mmCIF file of C-alpha atoms in Angstrom:
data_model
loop_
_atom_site.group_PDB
_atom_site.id
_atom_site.type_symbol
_atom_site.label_atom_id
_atom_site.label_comp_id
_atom_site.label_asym_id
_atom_site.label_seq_id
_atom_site.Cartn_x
_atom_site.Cartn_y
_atom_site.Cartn_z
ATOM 1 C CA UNK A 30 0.000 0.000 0.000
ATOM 2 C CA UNK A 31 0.854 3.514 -0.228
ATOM 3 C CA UNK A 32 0.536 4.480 2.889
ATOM 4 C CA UNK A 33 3.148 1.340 4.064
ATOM 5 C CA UNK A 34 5.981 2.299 2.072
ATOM 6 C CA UNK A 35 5.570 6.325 2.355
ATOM 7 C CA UNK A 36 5.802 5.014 6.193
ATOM 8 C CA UNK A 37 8.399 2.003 5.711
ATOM 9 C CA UNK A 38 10.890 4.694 4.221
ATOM 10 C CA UNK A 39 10.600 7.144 7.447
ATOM 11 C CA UNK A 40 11.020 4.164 9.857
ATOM 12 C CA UNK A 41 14.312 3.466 7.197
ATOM 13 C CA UNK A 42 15.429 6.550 8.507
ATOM 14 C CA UNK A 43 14.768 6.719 11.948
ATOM 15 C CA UNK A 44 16.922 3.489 12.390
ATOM 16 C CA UNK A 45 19.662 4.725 9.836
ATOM 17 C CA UNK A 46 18.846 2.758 7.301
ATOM 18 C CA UNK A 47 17.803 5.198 4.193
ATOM 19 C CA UNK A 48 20.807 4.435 2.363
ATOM 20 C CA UNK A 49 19.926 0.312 2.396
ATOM 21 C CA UNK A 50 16.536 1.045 1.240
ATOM 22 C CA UNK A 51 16.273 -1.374 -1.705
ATOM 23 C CA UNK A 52 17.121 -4.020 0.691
ATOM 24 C CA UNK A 53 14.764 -2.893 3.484
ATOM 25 C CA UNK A 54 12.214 -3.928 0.475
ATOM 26 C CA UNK A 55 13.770 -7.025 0.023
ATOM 27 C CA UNK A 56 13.637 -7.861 3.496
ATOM 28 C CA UNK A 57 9.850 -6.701 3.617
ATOM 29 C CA UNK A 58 8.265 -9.198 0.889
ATOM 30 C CA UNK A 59 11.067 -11.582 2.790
ATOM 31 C CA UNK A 60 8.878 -11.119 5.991
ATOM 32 C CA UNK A 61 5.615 -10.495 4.696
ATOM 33 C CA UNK A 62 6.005 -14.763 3.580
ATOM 34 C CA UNK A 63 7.240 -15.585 7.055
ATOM 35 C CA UNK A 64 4.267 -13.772 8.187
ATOM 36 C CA UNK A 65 2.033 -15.914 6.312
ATOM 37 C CA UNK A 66 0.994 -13.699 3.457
ATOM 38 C CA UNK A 67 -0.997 -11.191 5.165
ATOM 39 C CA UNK A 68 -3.561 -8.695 4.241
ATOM 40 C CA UNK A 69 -1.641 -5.018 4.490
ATOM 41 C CA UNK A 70 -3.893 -2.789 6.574
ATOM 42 C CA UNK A 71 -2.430 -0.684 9.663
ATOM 43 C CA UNK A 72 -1.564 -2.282 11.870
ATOM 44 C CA UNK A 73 -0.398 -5.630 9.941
ATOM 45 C CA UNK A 74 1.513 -3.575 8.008
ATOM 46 C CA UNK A 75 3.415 -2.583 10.526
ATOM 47 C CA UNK A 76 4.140 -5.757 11.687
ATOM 48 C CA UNK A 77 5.710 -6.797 8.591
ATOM 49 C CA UNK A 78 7.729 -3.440 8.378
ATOM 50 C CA UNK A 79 8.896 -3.694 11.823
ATOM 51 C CA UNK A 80 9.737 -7.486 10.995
ATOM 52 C CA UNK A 81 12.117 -6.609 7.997
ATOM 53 C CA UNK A 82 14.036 -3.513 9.559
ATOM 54 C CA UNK A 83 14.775 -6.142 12.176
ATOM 55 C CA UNK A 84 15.474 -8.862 9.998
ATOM 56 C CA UNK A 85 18.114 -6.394 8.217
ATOM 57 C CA UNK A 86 19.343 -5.253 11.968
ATOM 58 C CA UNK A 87 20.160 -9.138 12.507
ATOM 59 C CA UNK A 88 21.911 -9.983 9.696
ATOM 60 C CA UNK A 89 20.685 -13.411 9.802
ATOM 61 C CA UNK A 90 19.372 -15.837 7.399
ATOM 62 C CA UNK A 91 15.129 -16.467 7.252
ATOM 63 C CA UNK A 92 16.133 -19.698 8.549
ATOM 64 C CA UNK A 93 17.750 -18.790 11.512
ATOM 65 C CA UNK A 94 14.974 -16.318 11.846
ATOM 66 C CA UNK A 95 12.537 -18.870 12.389
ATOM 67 C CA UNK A 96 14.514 -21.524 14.416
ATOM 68 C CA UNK A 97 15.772 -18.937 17.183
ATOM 69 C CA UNK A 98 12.810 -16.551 17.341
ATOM 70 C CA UNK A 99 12.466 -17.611 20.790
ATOM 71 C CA UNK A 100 15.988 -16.240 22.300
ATOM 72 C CA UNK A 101 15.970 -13.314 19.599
ATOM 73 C CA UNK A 102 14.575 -9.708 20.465
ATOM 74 C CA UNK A 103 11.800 -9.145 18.080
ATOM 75 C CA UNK A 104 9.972 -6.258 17.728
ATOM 76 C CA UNK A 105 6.770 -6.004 20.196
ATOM 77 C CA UNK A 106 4.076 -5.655 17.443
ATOM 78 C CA UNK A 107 5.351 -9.045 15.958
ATOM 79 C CA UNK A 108 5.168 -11.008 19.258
ATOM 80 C CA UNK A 109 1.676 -9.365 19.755
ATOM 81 C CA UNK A 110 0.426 -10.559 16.022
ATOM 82 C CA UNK A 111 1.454 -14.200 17.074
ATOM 83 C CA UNK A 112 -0.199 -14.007 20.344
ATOM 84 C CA UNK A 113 -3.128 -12.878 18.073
ATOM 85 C CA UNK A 114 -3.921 -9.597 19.034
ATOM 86 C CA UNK A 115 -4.699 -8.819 15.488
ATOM 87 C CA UNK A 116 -6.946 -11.798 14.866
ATOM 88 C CA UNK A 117 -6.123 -14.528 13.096
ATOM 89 C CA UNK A 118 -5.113 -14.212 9.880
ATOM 90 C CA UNK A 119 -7.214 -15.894 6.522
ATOM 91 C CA UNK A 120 -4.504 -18.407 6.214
ATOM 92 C CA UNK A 121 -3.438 -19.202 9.769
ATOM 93 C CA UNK A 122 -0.781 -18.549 11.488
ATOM 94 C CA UNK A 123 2.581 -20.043 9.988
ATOM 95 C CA UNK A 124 4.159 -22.320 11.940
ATOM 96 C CA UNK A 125 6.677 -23.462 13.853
ATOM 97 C CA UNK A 126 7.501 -19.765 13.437
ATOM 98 C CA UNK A 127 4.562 -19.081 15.377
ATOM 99 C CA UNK A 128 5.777 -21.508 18.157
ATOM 100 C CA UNK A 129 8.681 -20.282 18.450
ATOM 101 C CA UNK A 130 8.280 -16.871 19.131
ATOM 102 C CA UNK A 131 5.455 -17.685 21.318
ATOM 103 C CA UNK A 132 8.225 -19.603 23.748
ATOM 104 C CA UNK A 133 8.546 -17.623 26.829
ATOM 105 C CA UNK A 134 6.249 -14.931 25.838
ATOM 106 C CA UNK A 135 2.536 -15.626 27.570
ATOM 107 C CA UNK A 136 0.166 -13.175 27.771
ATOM 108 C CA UNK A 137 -0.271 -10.904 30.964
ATOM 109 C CA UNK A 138 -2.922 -13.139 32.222
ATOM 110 C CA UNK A 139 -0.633 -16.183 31.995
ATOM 111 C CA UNK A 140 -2.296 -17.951 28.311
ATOM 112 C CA UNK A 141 0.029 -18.231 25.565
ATOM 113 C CA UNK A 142 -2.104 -16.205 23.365
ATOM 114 C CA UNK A 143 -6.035 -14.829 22.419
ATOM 115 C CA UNK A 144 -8.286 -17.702 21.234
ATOM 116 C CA UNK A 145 -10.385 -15.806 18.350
ATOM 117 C CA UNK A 146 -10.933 -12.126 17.912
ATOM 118 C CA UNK A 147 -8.975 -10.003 21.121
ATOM 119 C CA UNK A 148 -12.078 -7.414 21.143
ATOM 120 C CA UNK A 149 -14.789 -10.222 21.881
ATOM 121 C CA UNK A 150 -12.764 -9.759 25.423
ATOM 122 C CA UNK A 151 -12.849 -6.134 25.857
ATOM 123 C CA UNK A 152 -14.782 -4.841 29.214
ATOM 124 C CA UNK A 153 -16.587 -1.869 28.756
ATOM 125 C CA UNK A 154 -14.166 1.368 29.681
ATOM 126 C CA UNK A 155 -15.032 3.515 32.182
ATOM 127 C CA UNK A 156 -14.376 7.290 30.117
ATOM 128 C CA UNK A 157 -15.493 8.674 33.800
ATOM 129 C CA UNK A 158 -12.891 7.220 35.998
ATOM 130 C CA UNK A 159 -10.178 7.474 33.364
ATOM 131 C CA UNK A 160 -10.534 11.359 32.904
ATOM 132 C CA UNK A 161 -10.587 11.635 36.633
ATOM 133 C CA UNK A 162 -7.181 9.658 37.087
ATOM 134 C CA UNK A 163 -5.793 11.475 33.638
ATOM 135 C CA UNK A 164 -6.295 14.890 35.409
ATOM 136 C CA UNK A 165 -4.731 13.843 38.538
ATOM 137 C CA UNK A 166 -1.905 12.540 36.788
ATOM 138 C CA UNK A 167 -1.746 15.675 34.486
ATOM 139 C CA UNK A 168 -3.713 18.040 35.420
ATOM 140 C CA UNK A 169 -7.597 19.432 35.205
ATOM 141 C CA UNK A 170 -6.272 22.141 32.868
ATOM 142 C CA UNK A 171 -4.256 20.069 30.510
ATOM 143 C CA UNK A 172 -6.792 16.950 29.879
ATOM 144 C CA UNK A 173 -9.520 17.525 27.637
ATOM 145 C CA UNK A 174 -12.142 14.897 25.807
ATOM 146 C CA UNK A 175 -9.603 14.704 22.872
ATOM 147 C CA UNK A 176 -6.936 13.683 25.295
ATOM 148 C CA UNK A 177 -9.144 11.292 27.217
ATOM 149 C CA UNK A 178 -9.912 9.426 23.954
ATOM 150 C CA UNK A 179 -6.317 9.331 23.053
ATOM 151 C CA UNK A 180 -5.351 7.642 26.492
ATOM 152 C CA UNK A 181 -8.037 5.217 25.526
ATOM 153 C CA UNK A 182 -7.355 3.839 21.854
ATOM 154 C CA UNK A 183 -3.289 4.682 22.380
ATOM 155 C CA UNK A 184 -2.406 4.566 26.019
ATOM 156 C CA UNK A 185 1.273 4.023 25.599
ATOM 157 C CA UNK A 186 1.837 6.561 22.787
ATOM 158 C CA UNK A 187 -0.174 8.944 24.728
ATOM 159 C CA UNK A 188 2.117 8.357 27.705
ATOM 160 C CA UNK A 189 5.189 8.807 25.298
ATOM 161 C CA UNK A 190 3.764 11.565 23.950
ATOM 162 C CA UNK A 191 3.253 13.699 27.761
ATOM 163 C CA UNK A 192 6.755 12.595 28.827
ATOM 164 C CA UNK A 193 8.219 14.273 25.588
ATOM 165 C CA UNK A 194 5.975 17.663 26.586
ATOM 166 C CA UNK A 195 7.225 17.060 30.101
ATOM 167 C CA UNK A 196 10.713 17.118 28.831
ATOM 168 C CA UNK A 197 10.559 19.151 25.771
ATOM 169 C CA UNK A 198 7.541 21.633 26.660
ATOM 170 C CA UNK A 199 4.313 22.261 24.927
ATOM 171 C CA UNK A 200 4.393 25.652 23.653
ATOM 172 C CA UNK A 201 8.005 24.841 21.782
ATOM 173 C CA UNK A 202 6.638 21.481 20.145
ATOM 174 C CA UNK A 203 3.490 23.166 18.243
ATOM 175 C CA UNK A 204 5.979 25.757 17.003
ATOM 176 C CA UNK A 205 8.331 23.873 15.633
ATOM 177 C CA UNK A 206 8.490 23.454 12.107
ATOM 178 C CA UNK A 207 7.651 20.025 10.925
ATOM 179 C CA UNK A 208 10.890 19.701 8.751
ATOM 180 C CA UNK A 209 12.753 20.204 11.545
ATOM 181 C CA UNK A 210 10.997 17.220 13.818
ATOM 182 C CA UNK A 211 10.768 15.211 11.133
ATOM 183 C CA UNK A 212 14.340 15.579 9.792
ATOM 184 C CA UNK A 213 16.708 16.900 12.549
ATOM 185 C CA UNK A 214 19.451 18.986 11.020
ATOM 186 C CA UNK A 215 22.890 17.922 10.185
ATOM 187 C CA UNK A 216 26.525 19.182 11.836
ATOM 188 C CA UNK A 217 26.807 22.595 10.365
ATOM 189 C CA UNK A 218 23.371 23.145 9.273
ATOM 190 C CA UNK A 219 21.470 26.214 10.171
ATOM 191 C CA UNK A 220 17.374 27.001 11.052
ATOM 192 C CA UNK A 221 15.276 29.586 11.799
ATOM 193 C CA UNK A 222 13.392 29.164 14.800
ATOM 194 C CA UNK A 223 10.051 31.858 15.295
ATOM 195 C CA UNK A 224 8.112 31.217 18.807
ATOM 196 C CA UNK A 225 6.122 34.628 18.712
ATOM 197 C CA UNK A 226 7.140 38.696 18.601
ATOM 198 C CA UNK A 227 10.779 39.197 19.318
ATOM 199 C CA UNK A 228 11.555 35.607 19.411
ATOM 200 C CA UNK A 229 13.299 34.990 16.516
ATOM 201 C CA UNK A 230 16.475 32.334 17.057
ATOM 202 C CA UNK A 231 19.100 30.819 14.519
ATOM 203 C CA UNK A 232 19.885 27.728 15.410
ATOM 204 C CA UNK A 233 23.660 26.277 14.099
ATOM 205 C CA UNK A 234 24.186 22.367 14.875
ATOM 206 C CA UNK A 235 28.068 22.834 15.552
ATOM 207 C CA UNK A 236 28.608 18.556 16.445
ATOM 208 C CA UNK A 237 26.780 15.683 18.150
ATOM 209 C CA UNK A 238 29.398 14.348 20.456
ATOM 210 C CA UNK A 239 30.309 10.079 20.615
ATOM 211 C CA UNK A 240 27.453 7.729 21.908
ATOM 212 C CA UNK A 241 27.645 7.137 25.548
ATOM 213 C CA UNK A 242 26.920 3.797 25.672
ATOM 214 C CA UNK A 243 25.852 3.771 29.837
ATOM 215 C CA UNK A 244 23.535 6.165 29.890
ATOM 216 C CA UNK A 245 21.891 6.058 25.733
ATOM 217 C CA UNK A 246 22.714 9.692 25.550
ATOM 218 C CA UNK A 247 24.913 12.202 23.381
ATOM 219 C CA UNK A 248 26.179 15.892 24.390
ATOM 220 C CA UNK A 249 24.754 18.112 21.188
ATOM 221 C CA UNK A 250 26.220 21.338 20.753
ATOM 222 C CA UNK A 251 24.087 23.661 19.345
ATOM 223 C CA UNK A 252 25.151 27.516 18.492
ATOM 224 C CA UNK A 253 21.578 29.640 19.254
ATOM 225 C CA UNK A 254 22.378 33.306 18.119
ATOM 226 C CA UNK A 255 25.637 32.699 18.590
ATOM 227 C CA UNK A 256 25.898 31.538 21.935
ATOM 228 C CA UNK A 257 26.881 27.985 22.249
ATOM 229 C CA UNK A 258 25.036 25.320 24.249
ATOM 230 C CA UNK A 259 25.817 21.895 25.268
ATOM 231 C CA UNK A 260 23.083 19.630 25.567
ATOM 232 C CA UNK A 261 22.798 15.593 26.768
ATOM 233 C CA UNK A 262 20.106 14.252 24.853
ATOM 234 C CA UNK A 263 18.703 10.943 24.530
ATOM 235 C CA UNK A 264 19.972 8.843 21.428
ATOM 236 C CA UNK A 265 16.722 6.255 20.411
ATOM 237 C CA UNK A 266 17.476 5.565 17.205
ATOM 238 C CA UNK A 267 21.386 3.931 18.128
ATOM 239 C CA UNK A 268 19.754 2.845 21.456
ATOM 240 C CA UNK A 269 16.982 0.702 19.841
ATOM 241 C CA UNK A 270 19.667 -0.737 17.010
ATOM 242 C CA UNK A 271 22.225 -1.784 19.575
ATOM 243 C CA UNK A 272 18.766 -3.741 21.338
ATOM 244 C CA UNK A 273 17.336 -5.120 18.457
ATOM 245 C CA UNK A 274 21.028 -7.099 17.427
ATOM 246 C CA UNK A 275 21.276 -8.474 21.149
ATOM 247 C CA UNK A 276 22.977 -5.605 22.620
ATOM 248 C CA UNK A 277 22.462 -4.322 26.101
ATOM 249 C CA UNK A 278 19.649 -1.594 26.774
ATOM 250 C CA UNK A 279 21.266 1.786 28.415
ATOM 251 C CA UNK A 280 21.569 2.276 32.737
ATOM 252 C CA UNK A 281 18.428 4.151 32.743
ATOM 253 C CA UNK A 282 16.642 4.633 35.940
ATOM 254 C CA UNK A 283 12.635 3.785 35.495
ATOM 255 C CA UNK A 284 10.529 6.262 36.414
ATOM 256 C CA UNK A 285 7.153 6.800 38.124
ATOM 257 C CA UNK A 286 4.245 6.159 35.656
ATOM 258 C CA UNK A 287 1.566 9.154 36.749
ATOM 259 C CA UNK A 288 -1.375 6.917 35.543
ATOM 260 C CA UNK A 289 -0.480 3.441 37.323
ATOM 261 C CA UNK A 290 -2.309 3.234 40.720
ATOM 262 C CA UNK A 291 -0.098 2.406 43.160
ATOM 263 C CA UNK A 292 3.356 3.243 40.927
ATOM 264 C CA UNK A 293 5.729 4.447 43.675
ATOM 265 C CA UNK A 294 9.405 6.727 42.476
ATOM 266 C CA UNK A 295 12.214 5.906 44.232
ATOM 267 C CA UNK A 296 15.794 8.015 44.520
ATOM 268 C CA UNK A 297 17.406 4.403 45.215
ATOM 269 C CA UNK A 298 18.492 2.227 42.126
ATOM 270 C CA UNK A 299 18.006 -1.177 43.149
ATOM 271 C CA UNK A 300 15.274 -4.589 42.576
ATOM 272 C CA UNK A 301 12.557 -5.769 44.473
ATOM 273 C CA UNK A 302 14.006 -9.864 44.861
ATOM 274 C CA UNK A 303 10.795 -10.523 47.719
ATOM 275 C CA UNK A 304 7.628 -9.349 49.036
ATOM 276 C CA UNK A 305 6.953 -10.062 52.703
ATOM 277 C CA UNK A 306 3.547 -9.296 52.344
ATOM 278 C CA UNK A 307 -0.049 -9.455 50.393
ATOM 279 C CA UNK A 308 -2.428 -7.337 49.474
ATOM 280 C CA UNK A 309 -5.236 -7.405 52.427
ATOM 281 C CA UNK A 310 -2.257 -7.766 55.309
ATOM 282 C CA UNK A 311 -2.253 -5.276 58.708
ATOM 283 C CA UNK A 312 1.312 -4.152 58.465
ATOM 284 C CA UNK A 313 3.052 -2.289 61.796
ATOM 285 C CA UNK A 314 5.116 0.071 62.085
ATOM 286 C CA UNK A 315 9.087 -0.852 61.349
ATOM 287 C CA UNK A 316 7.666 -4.070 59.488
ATOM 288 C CA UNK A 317 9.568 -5.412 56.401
ATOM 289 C CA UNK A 318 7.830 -5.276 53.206
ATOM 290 C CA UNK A 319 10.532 -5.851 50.894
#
C-alpha cells in the first residue's frame, strides 16, 4: 500500500537505514512470507515493516529467523500478532515460526495467546474514571475529551507523547516546524526558529558528540544566536539498534508512571528480589515489606 511504504521509508530513517533502502524492500516481501501472506492494513503492516528492519538489523538468514525466534529480540508488534492480538489471519498462522516466538512470551494473564478475535474480550471502559485519574496525573487544565480518547485507543503513545511535553515543553513542540521534527538537522546546518514577537532564534548544529553507551545519551552542541550550548540528549534511534542485534539496553533509571495506581518513584536504584507481604495484610510500624 501507499501508505506502508511512504511510512516504511521514514522508519528506514529513523533506524539509519535510508541508504539500504532497496534491501529494506527485500527484506519486507522476505517477511511479509514468514508472516504468512498477510492482508496489508495498519496495523499488519506494521508488523511486517517492523519485521524486515529487524530482519536487516540481525543480519541473519530467514532460517535462523525462524529456528531462534524464541531467544531473539523481536519487535513487540510481531510477538503481539502471534499471540493474536490482530486476529487470526485468513490463512493461519505459519508455523513453527509461530511456536517459536510464542516460547517464553505468555500473555499478561498467563495464556500463551487470544483464542479468536482479542475485542470479543474487551470490558466496557469507564471514560469517567479514566478522565478523573488522567487529570490527577496531568492536570484538570491540561486533559480535555480529545486527550481522554487518546489515552483510551493509544495509552502508551499517549504516555510517550506527555513525557516528551514534560521534557521538551508544549508551547516549543506546536511551534516547531515540521521539517525540523521530522528531519533533525545535520553538523553545520542552520534554522530559523520563530516562537512569537521578538523571538526569533538561529539555530547552528556545531557537532553531536560520541554515543555514551551507559547512559543512551549524546552531548549536542548547538550555536543559538551565537551563543553555544551543550546539551545531553537521549539517542533512540542507536539505542533501539544496539537492542534489536542483542545488545544491552542503556543504565536508565525507570521512572514513576503518573497513571499506574499504586506506581511508587524511588531516589534508590536497586530490585525488588521478595515481598513479605499481600495485598489485604495489617502491616506495623518498622515491618519489612521488601
Amino acid at each position: 500500500p501507499g501508505g506502508q511504504y511512504t511510512n516504511l521509508l521514514f522508519q528506514s530513517k529513523q533506524l539509519g537505514l535510508s541508504g539500504r533502502f532497496a534491501e529494506v524492500k527485500k527484506a519486507y516481501q522476505m517477511a511479509n512470507i514468514l508472516l504468512g501472506d498477510i492482508p496489508k492494513v495498519t496495523p499488519s503492516s506494521k508488523v511486517v515493516g517492523d519485521l524486515a528492519q529487524a530482519f536487516l538489523n540481525l543480519k541473519i538468514s530467514p532460517e535462523e529467523l525462524v529456528d531462534n525466534a524464541s531467544n531473539l529480540p523481536l519487535p513487540q508488534s510481531v510477538v503481539e500478532y502471534f499471540q493474536g492480538a490482530l486476529g487470526p489471519p485468513p490463512g493461519g498462522f505459519p508455523e513453527p515460526f509461530r511456536t517459536n516466538v510464542l516460547k517464553g512470551r505468555p500473555l499478561k494473564d498467563g495464556r500463551a495467546m487470544f483464542e479468536g478475535r482479542p475485542g470479543a474480550e474487551l470490558k466496557s471502559y469507564d471514560f469517567t474514571t479514566a478522565e478523573a485519574n488522567l487529570k490527577k496525573a496531568y492536570g484538570d487544565t491540561r486533559i480535555t475529551k480529545k486527550e481522554v480518547l487518546s489515552h483510551a485507543l493509544y495509552p502508551k503513545v499517549f504516555k510517550d507523547f506527555m513525557e516528551f511535553e514534560k521534557t521538551y515543553g508544549k508551547g516549543i513542540i506546536e511551534k516547531l516546524p515540521t521539517h525540523l521534527f521530522l528531519r533533525p538537522l545535520s553538523e553545520g546546518e542552520e534554522a530559523h526558529l520563530h516562537l512569537g514577537p521578538g523571538k526569533d532564534y538561529y539555530i547552528r548544529l556545531s557537532s553531536i558528540d560520541k554515543f555514551n553507551e551507559d547512559l543512551g545519551t549524546r552531548v549536542v552542541t548547538l550555536e543559538v544566536n551565537g551563543e553555544k550550548w551543550f546539551i545531553r540528549t537521549p539517542d533512540t534511534v542507536t539505542t533501539l539498534q544496539s537492542t534489536m542485534v542483542g545488545g544491552a539496553a542503556p543504565k536508565r533509571r525507570e521512572k514513576k508512571d503518573p497513571t499506574e495506581k499504586g506506581s511508587v518513584g524511588t531516589p534508590m536504584p536497586g530490585m525488588i528480589v521478595a515481598v513479605s507481604v499481600k495485598e489485604g495484610d495489617e502491616v506495623k510500624e518498622g515491618q519489612t515489606l521488601f
